[in-house]
mmCIF file of C-alpha atoms in Angstrom:
data_model
loop_
_atom_site.group_PDB
_atom_site.id
_atom_site.type_symbol
_atom_site.label_atom_id
_atom_site.label_comp_id
_atom_site.label_asym_id
_atom_site.label_seq_id
_atom_site.Cartn_x
_atom_site.Cartn_y
_atom_site.Cartn_z
ATOM 1 C CA UNK A 1 0.376 165.545 6.327
ATOM 2 C CA UNK A 2 3.750 166.850 7.402
ATOM 3 C CA UNK A 3 5.602 167.832 4.183
ATOM 4 C CA UNK A 4 8.849 166.796 5.878
ATOM 5 C CA UNK A 5 7.772 163.140 6.070
ATOM 6 C CA UNK A 6 9.035 160.682 3.499
ATOM 7 C CA UNK A 7 6.652 158.186 1.906
ATOM 8 C CA UNK A 8 7.446 155.383 4.368
ATOM 9 C CA UNK A 9 6.694 157.644 7.329
ATOM 10 C CA UNK A 10 3.447 158.761 5.720
ATOM 11 C CA UNK A 11 2.246 155.175 5.249
ATOM 12 C CA UNK A 12 3.244 154.303 8.801
ATOM 13 C CA UNK A 13 1.246 157.265 10.118
ATOM 14 C CA UNK A 14 -1.805 156.241 8.089
ATOM 15 C CA UNK A 15 -1.642 152.624 9.267
ATOM 16 C CA UNK A 16 -1.170 153.736 12.870
ATOM 17 C CA UNK A 17 -4.283 155.932 12.658
ATOM 18 C CA UNK A 18 -6.330 153.127 11.090
ATOM 19 C CA UNK A 19 -5.234 150.673 13.795
ATOM 20 C CA UNK A 20 -6.140 153.162 16.519
ATOM 21 C CA UNK A 21 -9.525 153.963 14.968
ATOM 22 C CA UNK A 22 -10.507 150.333 14.417
ATOM 23 C CA UNK A 23 -8.636 148.847 17.403
ATOM 24 C CA UNK A 24 -7.340 146.386 14.811
ATOM 25 C CA UNK A 25 -4.541 144.013 15.840
ATOM 26 C CA UNK A 26 -4.071 142.905 12.220
ATOM 27 C CA UNK A 27 -3.197 146.426 11.060
ATOM 28 C CA UNK A 28 -1.200 147.073 14.229
ATOM 29 C CA UNK A 29 0.889 143.941 13.665
ATOM 30 C CA UNK A 30 1.514 144.915 10.045
ATOM 31 C CA UNK A 31 2.566 148.373 11.155
ATOM 32 C CA UNK A 32 5.036 146.847 13.604
ATOM 33 C CA UNK A 33 6.476 144.677 10.828
ATOM 34 C CA UNK A 34 6.892 147.717 8.574
ATOM 35 C CA UNK A 35 8.485 149.840 11.289
ATOM 36 C CA UNK A 36 10.941 147.048 12.124
ATOM 37 C CA UNK A 37 12.346 147.230 8.578
ATOM 38 C CA UNK A 38 10.751 149.949 6.414
ATOM 39 C CA UNK A 39 13.102 149.197 3.506
ATOM 40 C CA UNK A 40 11.870 145.605 3.083
ATOM 41 C CA UNK A 41 10.159 145.634 -0.315
ATOM 42 C CA UNK A 42 9.245 141.951 -0.005
ATOM 43 C CA UNK A 43 6.534 142.749 2.542
ATOM 44 C CA UNK A 44 4.864 145.021 0.008
ATOM 45 C CA UNK A 45 5.093 142.224 -2.549
ATOM 46 C CA UNK A 46 3.593 139.758 -0.063
ATOM 47 C CA UNK A 47 0.621 142.120 0.258
ATOM 48 C CA UNK A 48 0.197 143.081 -3.392
ATOM 49 C CA UNK A 49 -3.139 142.688 -5.151
ATOM 50 C CA UNK A 50 -2.290 139.344 -6.784
ATOM 51 C CA UNK A 51 -1.058 137.812 -3.534
ATOM 52 C CA UNK A 52 -4.058 139.112 -1.613
ATOM 53 C CA UNK A 53 -6.552 138.011 -4.280
ATOM 54 C CA UNK A 54 -5.153 134.462 -4.157
ATOM 55 C CA UNK A 55 -5.378 134.350 -0.364
ATOM 56 C CA UNK A 56 -8.892 135.780 -0.235
ATOM 57 C CA UNK A 57 -9.984 133.220 -2.843
ATOM 58 C CA UNK A 58 -8.443 130.451 -0.728
ATOM 59 C CA UNK A 59 -10.218 131.614 2.402
ATOM 60 C CA UNK A 60 -13.590 131.961 0.708
ATOM 61 C CA UNK A 61 -13.468 128.444 -0.743
ATOM 62 C CA UNK A 62 -12.023 126.959 2.444
ATOM 63 C CA UNK A 63 -14.891 128.426 4.448
ATOM 64 C CA UNK A 64 -17.399 127.153 1.898
ATOM 65 C CA UNK A 65 -16.252 123.508 2.095
ATOM 66 C CA UNK A 66 -15.591 123.354 5.854
ATOM 67 C CA UNK A 67 -17.366 124.316 9.062
ATOM 68 C CA UNK A 68 -14.571 126.795 9.725
ATOM 69 C CA UNK A 69 -13.116 124.638 12.520
ATOM 70 C CA UNK A 70 -9.538 124.237 11.302
ATOM 71 C CA UNK A 71 -7.699 123.175 14.473
ATOM 72 C CA UNK A 72 -3.929 123.139 13.964
ATOM 73 C CA UNK A 73 -2.826 124.531 10.602
ATOM 74 C CA UNK A 74 0.517 124.063 8.862
ATOM 75 C CA UNK A 75 1.262 126.717 6.217
ATOM 76 C CA UNK A 76 4.146 125.501 4.055
ATOM 77 C CA UNK A 77 6.306 127.934 2.136
ATOM 78 C CA UNK A 78 4.496 130.543 4.192
ATOM 79 C CA UNK A 79 7.028 133.322 3.597
ATOM 80 C CA UNK A 80 6.151 136.342 5.790
ATOM 81 C CA UNK A 81 3.079 134.713 7.318
ATOM 82 C CA UNK A 82 0.455 136.959 5.740
ATOM 83 C CA UNK A 83 -1.955 134.082 5.035
ATOM 84 C CA UNK A 84 -1.492 132.886 8.622
ATOM 85 C CA UNK A 85 -2.392 136.356 9.876
ATOM 86 C CA UNK A 86 -5.487 136.494 7.704
ATOM 87 C CA UNK A 87 -6.709 133.111 8.959
ATOM 88 C CA UNK A 88 -6.031 133.923 12.603
ATOM 89 C CA UNK A 89 -7.799 137.287 12.436
ATOM 90 C CA UNK A 90 -10.814 136.026 10.466
ATOM 91 C CA UNK A 91 -13.661 135.285 12.885
ATOM 92 C CA UNK A 92 -15.250 132.856 10.419
ATOM 93 C CA UNK A 93 -12.497 130.367 11.268
ATOM 94 C CA UNK A 94 -11.708 128.640 14.538
ATOM 95 C CA UNK A 95 -7.961 128.112 14.535
ATOM 96 C CA UNK A 96 -6.036 126.688 17.473
ATOM 97 C CA UNK A 97 -2.516 127.345 16.198
ATOM 98 C CA UNK A 98 -0.732 128.084 12.953
ATOM 99 C CA UNK A 99 2.808 126.912 12.201
ATOM 100 C CA UNK A 100 4.371 128.858 9.322
ATOM 101 C CA UNK A 101 7.252 126.972 7.653
ATOM 102 C CA UNK A 102 9.728 128.489 5.216
ATOM 103 C CA UNK A 103 13.193 127.400 4.130
ATOM 104 C CA UNK A 104 14.502 130.994 4.144
ATOM 105 C CA UNK A 105 15.707 131.878 7.674
ATOM 106 C CA UNK A 106 15.173 135.582 6.930
ATOM 107 C CA UNK A 107 11.403 134.983 6.903
ATOM 108 C CA UNK A 108 11.127 133.882 10.519
ATOM 109 C CA UNK A 109 11.532 137.252 12.258
ATOM 110 C CA UNK A 110 9.309 139.043 9.754
ATOM 111 C CA UNK A 111 6.570 136.408 10.020
ATOM 112 C CA UNK A 112 6.623 136.731 13.811
ATOM 113 C CA UNK A 113 6.299 140.525 13.444
ATOM 114 C CA UNK A 114 3.369 140.221 11.011
ATOM 115 C CA UNK A 115 1.658 137.845 13.472
ATOM 116 C CA UNK A 116 2.930 139.435 16.660
ATOM 117 C CA UNK A 117 -0.336 139.501 18.632
ATOM 118 C CA UNK A 118 -0.930 135.803 17.950
ATOM 119 C CA UNK A 119 2.723 134.921 18.533
ATOM 120 C CA UNK A 120 2.472 136.448 22.016
ATOM 121 C CA UNK A 121 -0.787 134.536 22.571
ATOM 122 C CA UNK A 122 0.905 131.232 21.655
ATOM 123 C CA UNK A 123 -1.193 130.709 18.531
ATOM 124 C CA UNK A 124 1.413 131.411 15.840
ATOM 125 C CA UNK A 125 4.957 130.193 15.309
ATOM 126 C CA UNK A 126 7.299 130.702 12.352
ATOM 127 C CA UNK A 127 9.777 127.876 11.811
ATOM 128 C CA UNK A 128 12.706 127.698 9.408
ATOM 129 C CA UNK A 129 12.533 124.291 7.715
ATOM 130 C CA UNK A 130 12.739 122.438 4.427
ATOM 131 C CA UNK A 131 9.145 121.302 3.959
ATOM 132 C CA UNK A 132 10.204 118.278 1.910
ATOM 133 C CA UNK A 133 11.635 116.773 5.115
ATOM 134 C CA UNK A 134 8.769 117.563 7.506
ATOM 135 C CA UNK A 135 7.134 114.829 9.549
ATOM 136 C CA UNK A 136 3.358 115.133 9.842
ATOM 137 C CA UNK A 137 2.582 112.634 12.563
ATOM 138 C CA UNK A 138 2.482 114.071 16.087
ATOM 139 C CA UNK A 139 5.954 115.474 16.564
ATOM 140 C CA UNK A 140 7.851 118.016 18.648
ATOM 141 C CA UNK A 141 8.524 121.259 16.792
ATOM 142 C CA UNK A 142 11.298 123.586 17.941
ATOM 143 C CA UNK A 143 9.697 127.011 18.247
ATOM 144 C CA UNK A 144 10.976 130.404 19.309
ATOM 145 C CA UNK A 145 8.855 132.383 21.765
ATOM 146 C CA UNK A 146 8.597 136.169 22.139
ATOM 147 C CA UNK A 147 10.974 136.085 25.118
ATOM 148 C CA UNK A 148 13.560 134.632 22.671
ATOM 149 C CA UNK A 149 13.643 131.258 24.410
ATOM 150 C CA UNK A 150 13.188 128.069 22.438
ATOM 151 C CA UNK A 151 10.609 125.413 23.281
ATOM 152 C CA UNK A 152 9.427 122.119 21.882
ATOM 153 C CA UNK A 153 5.714 122.033 21.071
ATOM 154 C CA UNK A 154 3.834 118.839 20.250
ATOM 155 C CA UNK A 155 1.839 119.339 17.078
ATOM 156 C CA UNK A 156 -0.017 117.444 14.397
ATOM 157 C CA UNK A 157 -1.755 119.243 11.524
ATOM 158 C CA UNK A 158 -5.477 119.127 10.868
ATOM 159 C CA UNK A 159 -4.993 121.314 7.797
ATOM 160 C CA UNK A 160 -1.950 121.564 5.512
ATOM 161 C CA UNK A 161 -1.772 124.584 3.201
ATOM 162 C CA UNK A 162 0.794 124.955 0.434
ATOM 163 C CA UNK A 163 0.229 127.934 -1.845
ATOM 164 C CA UNK A 164 3.758 127.653 -3.291
ATOM 165 C CA UNK A 165 3.667 124.324 -5.120
ATOM 166 C CA UNK A 166 5.313 125.969 -8.126
ATOM 167 C CA UNK A 167 8.428 126.551 -5.975
ATOM 168 C CA UNK A 168 8.923 122.897 -4.990
ATOM 169 C CA UNK A 169 11.494 121.226 -7.210
ATOM 170 C CA UNK A 170 11.068 117.946 -5.331
ATOM 171 C CA UNK A 171 7.291 118.123 -5.363
ATOM 172 C CA UNK A 172 6.646 114.372 -5.671
ATOM 173 C CA UNK A 173 8.988 113.664 -2.752
ATOM 174 C CA UNK A 174 7.078 116.208 -0.663
ATOM 175 C CA UNK A 175 3.635 115.001 -1.712
ATOM 176 C CA UNK A 176 4.469 111.349 -0.997
ATOM 177 C CA UNK A 177 5.122 112.274 2.646
ATOM 178 C CA UNK A 178 1.696 113.840 3.160
ATOM 179 C CA UNK A 179 -0.669 111.624 5.215
ATOM 180 C CA UNK A 180 -4.250 111.006 4.129
ATOM 181 C CA UNK A 181 -6.066 112.447 7.138
ATOM 182 C CA UNK A 182 -5.323 116.217 7.083
ATOM 183 C CA UNK A 183 -7.272 118.545 4.832
ATOM 184 C CA UNK A 184 -5.043 119.742 1.982
ATOM 185 C CA UNK A 185 -5.192 123.183 0.380
ATOM 186 C CA UNK A 186 -2.846 123.474 -2.604
ATOM 187 C CA UNK A 187 -2.147 126.273 -5.062
ATOM 188 C CA UNK A 188 0.097 126.423 -8.122
ATOM 189 C CA UNK A 189 0.225 128.484 -11.317
ATOM 190 C CA UNK A 190 1.308 128.603 -14.960
ATOM 191 C CA UNK A 191 3.743 131.507 -14.555
ATOM 192 C CA UNK A 192 6.683 129.740 -16.234
ATOM 193 C CA UNK A 193 8.550 133.006 -16.875
ATOM 194 C CA UNK A 194 9.557 133.356 -13.208
ATOM 195 C CA UNK A 195 12.957 131.718 -12.594
ATOM 196 C CA UNK A 196 11.957 130.677 -9.062
ATOM 197 C CA UNK A 197 8.969 128.738 -10.394
ATOM 198 C CA UNK A 198 10.554 125.344 -10.968
ATOM 199 C CA UNK A 199 7.339 123.303 -10.800
ATOM 200 C CA UNK A 200 4.638 125.186 -12.709
ATOM 201 C CA UNK A 201 1.715 123.372 -14.308
ATOM 202 C CA UNK A 202 0.087 124.173 -17.622
ATOM 203 C CA UNK A 203 -3.514 123.925 -16.441
ATOM 204 C CA UNK A 204 -5.811 122.638 -13.703
ATOM 205 C CA UNK A 205 -5.969 119.024 -15.002
ATOM 206 C CA UNK A 206 -2.154 118.907 -14.945
ATOM 207 C CA UNK A 207 -2.209 120.087 -11.335
ATOM 208 C CA UNK A 208 -4.757 117.409 -10.464
ATOM 209 C CA UNK A 209 -2.531 114.751 -11.999
ATOM 210 C CA UNK A 210 0.469 116.062 -10.114
ATOM 211 C CA UNK A 211 -1.335 115.970 -6.754
ATOM 212 C CA UNK A 212 -4.081 113.313 -6.971
ATOM 213 C CA UNK A 213 -6.685 113.390 -4.210
ATOM 214 C CA UNK A 214 -9.072 110.652 -3.147
ATOM 215 C CA UNK A 215 -11.557 113.273 -1.929
ATOM 216 C CA UNK A 216 -11.552 116.426 -4.024
ATOM 217 C CA UNK A 217 -13.765 119.016 -2.344
ATOM 218 C CA UNK A 218 -12.903 121.966 -4.585
ATOM 219 C CA UNK A 219 -10.839 122.690 -7.678
ATOM 220 C CA UNK A 220 -10.735 125.876 -9.668
ATOM 221 C CA UNK A 221 -8.750 128.584 -11.415
ATOM 222 C CA UNK A 222 -8.226 132.291 -10.770
ATOM 223 C CA UNK A 223 -7.266 134.400 -13.770
ATOM 224 C CA UNK A 224 -4.734 137.134 -13.119
ATOM 225 C CA UNK A 225 -3.054 139.573 -15.492
ATOM 226 C CA UNK A 226 0.125 137.580 -16.171
ATOM 227 C CA UNK A 227 -0.822 134.081 -15.080
ATOM 228 C CA UNK A 228 -3.554 131.745 -13.872
ATOM 229 C CA UNK A 229 -3.529 130.383 -10.340
ATOM 230 C CA UNK A 230 -4.931 126.914 -9.671
ATOM 231 C CA UNK A 231 -6.279 125.566 -6.399
ATOM 232 C CA UNK A 232 -7.446 122.249 -4.970
ATOM 233 C CA UNK A 233 -8.939 121.486 -1.572
ATOM 234 C CA UNK A 234 -9.419 117.901 -0.436
ATOM 235 C CA UNK A 235 -7.742 114.858 1.058
ATOM 236 C CA UNK A 236 -4.988 112.754 -0.416
#
């Protein structure tokens, strides 16, 4: 390794070599996202071991209770789109399109970079939106394409994923808007010490009371060092 390289350049070189060796679009897209803004510490946080463990757990249980045919997926509070990328690159799942919604407009460009290969292919779109106001019946979504033009795309979710329930202050308002037909994948936690966590739950039964489902296909807990993450998969 060139001793003149700083740490960011070293990691970029390593990722570039891995992508070339494996011909891996997932790694190549991540590398592009890092190169576009190497100082963005939030991307590292989005890929830390706790975040990745929660997403891997979600994918394993989702595959276990479904055939893997997910159709159109809405990821709510999707941040930088890392879960979207994992789903789209995982050959166990058949995904038509993923729409990644986040209220923070700064997330949109980074999520498109993390999912660049699927954005170009028309299978991924990041949208800035308040998820408590989303409509879930077939509706036209304003999306931005790689050529920077905006288009309206008709979409209706087959699967709705929200791994950020602890961030939703108006959780009941959001949950009341969810229709009964899509498959729901919900995660929350008991990490009350985080100021941004305005809707934590004490345990799994409390989460089940907060988001009652008529068809509960999976519920469980994942112990981490500082908190426990809870998950439910089913239909409202």
